[in-house]
Coordinates of C-alpha atoms in Angstrom, one line a residue:
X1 CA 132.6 155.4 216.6
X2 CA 130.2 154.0 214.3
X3 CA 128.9 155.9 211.1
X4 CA 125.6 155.8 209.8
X5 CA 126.1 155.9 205.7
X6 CA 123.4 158.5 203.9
X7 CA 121.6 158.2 200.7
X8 CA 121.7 161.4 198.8
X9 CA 118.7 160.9 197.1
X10 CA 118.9 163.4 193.9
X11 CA 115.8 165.1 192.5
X12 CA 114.1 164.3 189.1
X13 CA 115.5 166.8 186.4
X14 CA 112.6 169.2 185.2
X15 CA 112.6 167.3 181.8
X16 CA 111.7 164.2 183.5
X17 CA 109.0 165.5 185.6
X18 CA 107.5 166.5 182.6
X19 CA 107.7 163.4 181.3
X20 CA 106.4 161.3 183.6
X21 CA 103.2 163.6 184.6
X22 CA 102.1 163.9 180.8
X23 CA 103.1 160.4 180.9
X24 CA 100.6 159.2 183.6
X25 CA 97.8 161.6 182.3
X26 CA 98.0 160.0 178.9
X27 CA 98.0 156.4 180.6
X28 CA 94.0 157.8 181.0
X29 CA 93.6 156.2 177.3
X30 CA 94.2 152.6 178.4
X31 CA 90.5 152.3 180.1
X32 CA 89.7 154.2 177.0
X33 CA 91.1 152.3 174.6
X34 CA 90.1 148.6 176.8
X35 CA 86.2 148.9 176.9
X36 CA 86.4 149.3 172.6
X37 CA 88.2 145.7 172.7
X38 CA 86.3 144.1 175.9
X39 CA 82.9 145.0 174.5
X40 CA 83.9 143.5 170.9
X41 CA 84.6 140.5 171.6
X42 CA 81.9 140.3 174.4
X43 CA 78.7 141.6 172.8
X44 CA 77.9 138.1 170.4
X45 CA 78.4 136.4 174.0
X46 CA 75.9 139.0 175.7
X47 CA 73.8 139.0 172.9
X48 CA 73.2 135.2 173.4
X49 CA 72.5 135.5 177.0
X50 CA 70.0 137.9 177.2
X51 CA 68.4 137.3 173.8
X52 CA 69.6 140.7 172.8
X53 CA 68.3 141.6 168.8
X54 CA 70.8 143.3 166.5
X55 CA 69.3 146.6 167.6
X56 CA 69.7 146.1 171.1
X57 CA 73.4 145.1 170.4
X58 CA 73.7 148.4 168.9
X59 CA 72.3 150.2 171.6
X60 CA 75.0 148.3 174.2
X61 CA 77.7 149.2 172.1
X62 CA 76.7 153.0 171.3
X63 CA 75.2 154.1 174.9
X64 CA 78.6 154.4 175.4
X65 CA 78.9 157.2 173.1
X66 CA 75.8 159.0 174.4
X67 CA 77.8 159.0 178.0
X68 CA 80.8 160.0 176.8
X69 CA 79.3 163.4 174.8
X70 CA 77.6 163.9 178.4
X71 CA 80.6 163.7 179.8
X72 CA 82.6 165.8 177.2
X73 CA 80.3 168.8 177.9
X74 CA 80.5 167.9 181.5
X75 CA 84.2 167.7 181.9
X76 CA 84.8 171.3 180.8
X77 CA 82.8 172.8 183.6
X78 CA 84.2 170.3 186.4
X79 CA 87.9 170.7 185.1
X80 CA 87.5 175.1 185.6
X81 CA 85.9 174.1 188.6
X82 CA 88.1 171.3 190.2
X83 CA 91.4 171.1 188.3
X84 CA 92.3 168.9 185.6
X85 CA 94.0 166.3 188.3
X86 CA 90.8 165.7 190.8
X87 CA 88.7 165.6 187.1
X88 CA 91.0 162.9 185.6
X89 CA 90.2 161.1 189.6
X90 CA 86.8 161.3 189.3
X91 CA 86.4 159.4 186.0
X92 CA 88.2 156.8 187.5
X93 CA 85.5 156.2 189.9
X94 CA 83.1 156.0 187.2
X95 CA 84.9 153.7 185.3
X96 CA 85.2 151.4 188.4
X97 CA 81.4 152.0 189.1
X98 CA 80.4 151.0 185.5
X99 CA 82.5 148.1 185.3
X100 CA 80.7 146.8 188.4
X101 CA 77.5 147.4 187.2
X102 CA 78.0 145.6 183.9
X103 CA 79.9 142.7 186.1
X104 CA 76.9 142.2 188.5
X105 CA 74.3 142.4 185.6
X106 CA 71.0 140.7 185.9
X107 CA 69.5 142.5 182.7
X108 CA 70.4 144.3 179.4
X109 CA 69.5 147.2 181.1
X110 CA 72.0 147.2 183.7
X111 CA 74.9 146.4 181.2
X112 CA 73.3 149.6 179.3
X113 CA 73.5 151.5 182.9
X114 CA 77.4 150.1 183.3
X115 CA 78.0 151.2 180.3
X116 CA 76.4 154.7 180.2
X117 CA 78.4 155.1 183.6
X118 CA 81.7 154.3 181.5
X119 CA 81.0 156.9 178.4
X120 CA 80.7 159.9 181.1
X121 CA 84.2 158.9 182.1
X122 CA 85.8 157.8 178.8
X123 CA 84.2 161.1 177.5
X124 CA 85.9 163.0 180.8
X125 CA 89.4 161.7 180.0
X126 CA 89.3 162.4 176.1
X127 CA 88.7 165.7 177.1
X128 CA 91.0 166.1 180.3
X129 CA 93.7 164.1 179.4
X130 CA 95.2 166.2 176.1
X131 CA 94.4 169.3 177.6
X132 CA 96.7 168.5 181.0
X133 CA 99.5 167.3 178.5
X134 CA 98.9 170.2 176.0
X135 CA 99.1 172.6 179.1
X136 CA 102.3 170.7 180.9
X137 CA 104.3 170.0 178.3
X138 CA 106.8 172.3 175.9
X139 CA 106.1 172.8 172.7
X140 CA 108.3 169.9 171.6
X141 CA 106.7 166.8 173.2
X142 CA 103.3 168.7 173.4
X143 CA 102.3 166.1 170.2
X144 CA 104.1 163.7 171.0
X145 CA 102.7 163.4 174.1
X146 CA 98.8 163.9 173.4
X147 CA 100.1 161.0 170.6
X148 CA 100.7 158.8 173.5
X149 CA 97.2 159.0 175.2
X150 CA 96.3 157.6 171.5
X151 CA 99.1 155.1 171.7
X152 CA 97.5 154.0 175.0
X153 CA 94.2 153.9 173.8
X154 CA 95.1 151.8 171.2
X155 CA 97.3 149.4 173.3
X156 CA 94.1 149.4 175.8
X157 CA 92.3 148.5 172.7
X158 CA 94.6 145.3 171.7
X159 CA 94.3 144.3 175.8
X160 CA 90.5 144.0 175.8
X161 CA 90.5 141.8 172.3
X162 CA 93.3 139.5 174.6
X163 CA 91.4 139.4 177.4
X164 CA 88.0 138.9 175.0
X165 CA 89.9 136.4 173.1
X166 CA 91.1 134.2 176.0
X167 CA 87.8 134.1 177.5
X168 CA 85.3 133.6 174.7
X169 CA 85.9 130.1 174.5
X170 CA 84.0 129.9 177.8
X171 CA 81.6 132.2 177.3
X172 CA 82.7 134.2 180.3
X173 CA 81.7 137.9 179.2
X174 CA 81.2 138.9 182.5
X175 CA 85.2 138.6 183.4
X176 CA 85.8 140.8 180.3
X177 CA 83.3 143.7 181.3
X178 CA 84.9 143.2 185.1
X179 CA 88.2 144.1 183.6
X180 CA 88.8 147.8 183.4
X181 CA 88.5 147.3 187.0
X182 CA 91.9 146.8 187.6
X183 CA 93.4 149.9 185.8
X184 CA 91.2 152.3 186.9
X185 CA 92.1 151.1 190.7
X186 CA 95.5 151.6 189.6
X187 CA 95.5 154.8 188.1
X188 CA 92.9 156.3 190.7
X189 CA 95.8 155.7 193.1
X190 CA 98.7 157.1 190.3
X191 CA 96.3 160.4 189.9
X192 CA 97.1 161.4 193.6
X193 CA 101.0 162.1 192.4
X194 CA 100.3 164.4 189.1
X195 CA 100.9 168.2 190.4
X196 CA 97.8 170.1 188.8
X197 CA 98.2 171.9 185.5
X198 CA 99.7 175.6 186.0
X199 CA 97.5 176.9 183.3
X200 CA 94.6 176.3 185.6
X201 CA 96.2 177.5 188.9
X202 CA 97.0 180.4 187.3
X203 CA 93.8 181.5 186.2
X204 CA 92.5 180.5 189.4
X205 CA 94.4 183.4 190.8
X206 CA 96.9 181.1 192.3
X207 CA 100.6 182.3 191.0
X208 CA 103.0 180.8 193.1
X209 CA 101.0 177.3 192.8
X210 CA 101.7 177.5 189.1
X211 CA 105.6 179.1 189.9
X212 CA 106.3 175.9 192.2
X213 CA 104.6 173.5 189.2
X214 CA 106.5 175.2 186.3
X215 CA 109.6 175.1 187.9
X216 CA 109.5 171.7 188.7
X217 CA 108.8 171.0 184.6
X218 CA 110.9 173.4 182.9
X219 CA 114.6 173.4 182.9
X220 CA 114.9 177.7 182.1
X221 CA 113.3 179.6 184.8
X222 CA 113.5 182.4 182.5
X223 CA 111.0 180.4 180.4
X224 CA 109.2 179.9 183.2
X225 CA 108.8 183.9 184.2
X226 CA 107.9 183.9 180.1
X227 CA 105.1 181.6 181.2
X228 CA 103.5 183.5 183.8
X229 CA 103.9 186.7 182.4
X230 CA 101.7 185.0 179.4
X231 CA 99.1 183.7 181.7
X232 CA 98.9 186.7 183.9
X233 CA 98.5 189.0 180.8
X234 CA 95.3 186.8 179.8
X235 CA 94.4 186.7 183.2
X236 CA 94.0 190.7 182.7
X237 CA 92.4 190.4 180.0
X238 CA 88.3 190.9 179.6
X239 CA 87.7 187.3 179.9
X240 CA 84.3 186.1 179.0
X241 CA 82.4 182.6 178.8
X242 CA 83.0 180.6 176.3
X243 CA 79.6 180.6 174.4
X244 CA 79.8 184.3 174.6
X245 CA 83.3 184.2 173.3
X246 CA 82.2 182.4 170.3
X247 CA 79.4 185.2 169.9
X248 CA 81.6 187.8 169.9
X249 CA 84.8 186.6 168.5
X250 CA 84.9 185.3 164.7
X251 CA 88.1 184.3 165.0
X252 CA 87.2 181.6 167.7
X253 CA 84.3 180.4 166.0
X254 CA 86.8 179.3 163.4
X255 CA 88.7 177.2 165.4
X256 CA 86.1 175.6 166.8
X257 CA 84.8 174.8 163.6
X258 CA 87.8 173.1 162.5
X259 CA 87.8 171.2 166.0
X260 CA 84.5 169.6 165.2
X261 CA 85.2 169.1 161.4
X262 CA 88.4 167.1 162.4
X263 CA 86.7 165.3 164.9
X264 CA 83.7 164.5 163.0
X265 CA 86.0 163.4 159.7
X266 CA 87.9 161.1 162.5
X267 CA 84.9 159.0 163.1
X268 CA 82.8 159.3 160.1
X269 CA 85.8 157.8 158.3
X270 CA 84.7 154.3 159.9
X271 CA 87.6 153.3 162.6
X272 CA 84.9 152.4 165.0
X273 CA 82.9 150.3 162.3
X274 CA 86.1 148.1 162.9
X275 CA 87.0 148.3 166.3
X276 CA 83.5 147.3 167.7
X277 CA 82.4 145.3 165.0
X278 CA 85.3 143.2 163.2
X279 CA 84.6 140.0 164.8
X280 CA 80.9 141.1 163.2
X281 CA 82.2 141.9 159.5
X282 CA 84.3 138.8 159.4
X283 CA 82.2 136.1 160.1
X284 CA 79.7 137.7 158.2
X285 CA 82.1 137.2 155.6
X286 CA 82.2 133.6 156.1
X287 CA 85.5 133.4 158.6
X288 CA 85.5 130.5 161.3
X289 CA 84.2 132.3 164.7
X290 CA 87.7 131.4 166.2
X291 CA 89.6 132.8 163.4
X292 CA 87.1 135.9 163.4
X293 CA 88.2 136.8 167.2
X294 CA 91.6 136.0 166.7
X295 CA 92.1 138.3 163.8
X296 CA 90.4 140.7 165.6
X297 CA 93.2 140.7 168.0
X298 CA 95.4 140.8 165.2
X299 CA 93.6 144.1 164.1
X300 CA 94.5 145.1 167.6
X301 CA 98.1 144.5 167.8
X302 CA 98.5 146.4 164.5
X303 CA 96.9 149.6 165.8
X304 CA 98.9 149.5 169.1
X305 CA 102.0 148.5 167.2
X306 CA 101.7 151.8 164.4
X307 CA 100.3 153.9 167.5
X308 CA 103.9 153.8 168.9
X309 CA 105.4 154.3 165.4
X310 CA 103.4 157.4 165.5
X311 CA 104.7 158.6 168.6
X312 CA 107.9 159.4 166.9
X313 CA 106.8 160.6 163.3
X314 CA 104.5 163.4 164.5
X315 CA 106.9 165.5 165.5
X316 CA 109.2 164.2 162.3
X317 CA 107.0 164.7 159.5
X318 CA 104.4 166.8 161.1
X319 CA 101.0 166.8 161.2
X320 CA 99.7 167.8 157.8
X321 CA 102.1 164.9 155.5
X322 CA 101.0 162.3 158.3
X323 CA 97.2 162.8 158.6
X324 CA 96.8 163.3 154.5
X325 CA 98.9 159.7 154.3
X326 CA 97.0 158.6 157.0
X327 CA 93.5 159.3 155.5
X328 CA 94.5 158.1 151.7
X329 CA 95.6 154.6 153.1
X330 CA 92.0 154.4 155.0
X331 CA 90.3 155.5 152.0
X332 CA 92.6 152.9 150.0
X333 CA 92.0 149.9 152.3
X334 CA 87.7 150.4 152.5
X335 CA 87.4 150.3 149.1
X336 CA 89.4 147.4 148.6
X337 CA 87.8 145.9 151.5
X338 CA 84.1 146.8 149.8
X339 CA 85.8 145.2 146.5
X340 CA 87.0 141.8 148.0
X341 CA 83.6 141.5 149.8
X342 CA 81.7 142.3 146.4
X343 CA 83.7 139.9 144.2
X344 CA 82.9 136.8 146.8
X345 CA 86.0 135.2 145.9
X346 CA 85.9 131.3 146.7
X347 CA 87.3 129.5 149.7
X348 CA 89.3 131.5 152.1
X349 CA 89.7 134.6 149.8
X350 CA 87.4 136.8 151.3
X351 CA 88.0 136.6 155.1
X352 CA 92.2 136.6 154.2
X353 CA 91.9 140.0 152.0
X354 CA 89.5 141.1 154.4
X355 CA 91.6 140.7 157.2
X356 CA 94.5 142.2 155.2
X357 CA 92.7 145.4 153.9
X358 CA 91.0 145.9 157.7
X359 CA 94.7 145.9 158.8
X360 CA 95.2 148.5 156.2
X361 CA 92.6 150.7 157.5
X362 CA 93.6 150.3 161.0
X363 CA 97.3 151.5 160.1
X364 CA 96.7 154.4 158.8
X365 CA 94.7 155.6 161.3
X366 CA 96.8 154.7 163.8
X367 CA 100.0 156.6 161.6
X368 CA 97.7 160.1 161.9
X369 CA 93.8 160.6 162.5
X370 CA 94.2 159.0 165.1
X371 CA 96.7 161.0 167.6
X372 CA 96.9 163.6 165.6
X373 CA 93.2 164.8 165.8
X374 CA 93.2 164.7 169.4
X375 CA 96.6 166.8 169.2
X376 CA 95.1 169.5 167.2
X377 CA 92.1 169.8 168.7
X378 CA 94.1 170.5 171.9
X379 CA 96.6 172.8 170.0
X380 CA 94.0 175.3 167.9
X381 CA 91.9 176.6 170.9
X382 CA 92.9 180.1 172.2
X383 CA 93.5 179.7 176.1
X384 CA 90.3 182.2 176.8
X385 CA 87.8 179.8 174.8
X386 CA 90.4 176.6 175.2
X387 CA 87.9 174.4 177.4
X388 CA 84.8 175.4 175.7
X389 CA 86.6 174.7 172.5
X390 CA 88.3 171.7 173.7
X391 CA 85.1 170.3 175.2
X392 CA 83.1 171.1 171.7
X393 CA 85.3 169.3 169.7
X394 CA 85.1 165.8 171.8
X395 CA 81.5 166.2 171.8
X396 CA 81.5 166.0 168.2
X397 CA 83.9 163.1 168.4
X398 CA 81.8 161.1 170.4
X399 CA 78.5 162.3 168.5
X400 CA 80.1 161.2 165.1
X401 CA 81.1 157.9 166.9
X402 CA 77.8 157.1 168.2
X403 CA 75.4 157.6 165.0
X404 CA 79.0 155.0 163.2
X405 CA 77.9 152.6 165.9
X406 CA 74.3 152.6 166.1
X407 CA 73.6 152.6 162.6
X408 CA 76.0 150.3 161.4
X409 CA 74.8 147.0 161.5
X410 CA 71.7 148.8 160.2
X411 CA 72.8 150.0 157.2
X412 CA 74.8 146.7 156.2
X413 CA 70.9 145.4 156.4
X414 CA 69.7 147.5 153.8
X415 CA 72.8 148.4 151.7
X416 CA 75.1 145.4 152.2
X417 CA 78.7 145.5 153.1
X418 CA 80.4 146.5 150.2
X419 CA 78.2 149.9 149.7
X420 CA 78.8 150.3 153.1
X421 CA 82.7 149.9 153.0
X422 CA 82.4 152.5 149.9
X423 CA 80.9 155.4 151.9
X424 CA 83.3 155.0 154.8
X425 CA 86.2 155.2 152.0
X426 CA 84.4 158.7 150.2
X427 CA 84.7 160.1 153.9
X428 CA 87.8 159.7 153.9
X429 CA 88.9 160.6 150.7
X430 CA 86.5 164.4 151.8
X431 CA 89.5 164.2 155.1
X432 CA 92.4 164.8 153.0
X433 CA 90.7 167.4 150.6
X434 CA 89.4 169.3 153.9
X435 CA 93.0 168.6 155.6
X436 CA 94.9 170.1 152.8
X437 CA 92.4 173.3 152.9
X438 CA 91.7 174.0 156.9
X439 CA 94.6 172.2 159.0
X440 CA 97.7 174.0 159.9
X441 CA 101.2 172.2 160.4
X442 CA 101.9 173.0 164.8
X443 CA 104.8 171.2 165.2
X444 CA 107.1 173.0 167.6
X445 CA 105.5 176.4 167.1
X446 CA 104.5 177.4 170.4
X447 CA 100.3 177.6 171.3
X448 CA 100.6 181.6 171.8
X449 CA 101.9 181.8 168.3
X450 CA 99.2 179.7 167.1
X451 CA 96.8 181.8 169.0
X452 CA 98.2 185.2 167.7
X453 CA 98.3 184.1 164.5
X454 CA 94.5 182.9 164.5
X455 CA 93.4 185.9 166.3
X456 CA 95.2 188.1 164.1
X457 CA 92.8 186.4 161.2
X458 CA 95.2 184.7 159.6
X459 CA 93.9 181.3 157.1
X460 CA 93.6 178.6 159.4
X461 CA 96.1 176.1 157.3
X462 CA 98.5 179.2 158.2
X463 CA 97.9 179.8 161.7
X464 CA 100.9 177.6 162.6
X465 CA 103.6 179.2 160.5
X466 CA 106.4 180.1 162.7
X467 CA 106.6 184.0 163.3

């Protein structure tokens, strides 16, 4: 008699699951990250083919930002609505349909459409994306987690200066902005596998849903009956909306203030000034064109590579040490940067120290303004007022973001570079003096510690002491 041999397939341990679904929500910041480096190193080429004028080259670079605020408002409402998952699905749709649109352009104002199209979604997954991971995970990969959507964002950063620095030689812009294509196929199809957050089930009403979820991320089902219990007993509670909730509760206006102040310190520091425009800043200081892309993708690799570093350090060091290092080595490296660029040294002086203090800046934010801000921003927010305060926050970001963009080149015209490079280094010299004042240390201390210890009025560079 013949036997038929089984496979005993085992199940993924709880950890894992974890893992995997924070994992594949943070893989959201690779689209993210990839339209930063695509629209780099494509804008000169654009520029030339439609005859675009330095404010028009602006305006394609920050529409994106405009879209993105619309979408952070927007993504609060659908994510109540639909679920974190189907939101996290729908800005992949949008990111296919803007990539398309900028791909099949015939005008300026089509890539501007394309692009518009893209900031709703980028904006939708910089809000959706921590606040799944800050929801799914424990409280001891919640940072490190939300520091991997930066990681991604970062490595989708160095991809689109590749992709923009192979092509550029042939002037094909059109395959760079087609691009982001391919991942958001990808991870339109991945989205189908997360299970939905069981913060959101439960305050849908649906308890077992979230029972089924937890126990399929947490190894202690008496953690998991802690869990519930939590969420049921704010389910009970007099919930209201969340502009109300800011009306009536002092305690919440504070953290969202320190959302937005983070936020806003995060972009007016200048990270974006590079990102978009280093190809710009370089040749401007008298690099070759081919060495200006290709240290551009340098600039890239160096944020992707000190993104993953970070992974591992935030929940080391913790989040105050990392962002006040962080911020000193940006203020350090602009004005150095505004100092080499003042001093016009002769020969190849000027675009090598340039290149070496831009690689500066970009370190330290990739060590901690980057990740963390997106961590705290995710961490702070009561769970009553944690989508309005969540959405408030990125709307900030992406408002800070867009007036760095669409001034920039701008204010280089009337100032020059090296008064330029001097504000952005002030900024950040005001982060670490508002970090050390405002922004509590989180790591490991669970978020209903942090919110009992906000609500309870406590100073908000305290609110994260262990009980």
């Amino acid at each position: 008699m013949s036997q038929v041999a089984t496979i005993s397939v085992q199940p993924l341990a709880p950890a894992r699951v974890a893992f995997l679904a924070t994992l594949l929500a943070a893989a959201a910041g690779l689209p993210v990250g990839l339209d930063t480096g695509l629209i780099a190193e494509a804008l000169g080429d654009i520029g030339q083919a439609f005859h675009a004028s330095y404010r028009v080259q602006e305006w394609i670079v920050s529409v994106l930002m405009i879209g993105a605020a619309a979408g952070s408002l927007g993504a609060g409402a659908v994510s109540y609505r639909f679920g974190r998952r189907r939101t996290l699905l729908l800005a992949m749709l949008l990111v296919g349909a803007g990539a398309y649109l900028c791909l099949s352009a015939s005008g300026v104002g089509q890539i501007i459409a394309g692009r518009l199209l893209i900031g709703v979604a980028v904006g939708t997954c910089a809000f959706t994306a921590p606040l799944y991971i800050a929801e799914l995970a424990t409280g001891d990969m919640r940072g490190r987690m939300v520091s991997i959507f930066s990681m991604l964002q970062s490595i989708g950063i160095l991809a689109g200066y590749l992709v923009g620095g192979l092509c550029s030689a042939g002037g094909h812009w059109r395959w760079m902005v087609a691009f982001p294509l391919l991942p958001a196929a990808l991870l339109f199809a991945a989205y189908f596998l997360l299970p939905e957050s069981p913060a959101w089930l439960a305050a849908r009403g649906r308890a077992d849903a979230a029972r089924r979820v937890l126990l399929r991320v947490r190894d202690d089902p008496a953690r998991v009956d802690a869990e519930l219990a939590a969420m049921a007993a704010e389910r009970t509670r007099d919930r209201v909306g969340g502009f109300a909730l800011l009306r009536r509760q002092p305690n919440f206006r504070r953290s969202v203030a320190l959302g937005i102040g983070l936020q806003m310190f995060q972009q007016l520091g200048g990270i974006n000034v590079v990102m978009y425009y280093a190809p710009r800043i370089l040749e401007g200081a008298h690099a070759d064109p081919a060495m200006a892309v290709w240290a551009t993708v340098l600039v890239g690799g160096v944020n992707a590579l000190v993104g993953l570093l970070a992974v591992f350090a935030v929940s080391r060091w913790g989040r105050r040490p990392l962002l006040v290092v962080s911020c000193a080595l940006m203020a350090g490296a602009m004005l150095a940067a505004a100092a080499i660029v003042a001093t016009d040294p002769p020969g190849a002086g000027v675009p090598v120290g340039l290149i070496a203090a831009l690689l500066i800046f970009v370190a330290g934010f990739g060590l901690g303004a980057g990740p963390l801000v997106w961590t705290l921003c995710s961490e702070i927010q009561p769970l009553e007022g944690r989508e309005f305060g969540v959405a408030t926050s990125t709307l900030a970001s992406w408002c800070g973001d867009w007036v760095v963009s669409n001034t920039f080149l701008s204010i280089v015209a009337v100032v020059g570079l090296p008064r330029a490079f001097i504000g952005y280094g002030v900024v950040n010299v005001l982060f670490i003096l508002f970090t050390l004042r405002f922004v509590p240390e989180t790591k490991g201390v669970p978020m209903e510690a942090i919110e009992a210890h906000l609500m309870a009025g406590e100073p908000l560079r305290r609110i994260g002491c262990p009980t």
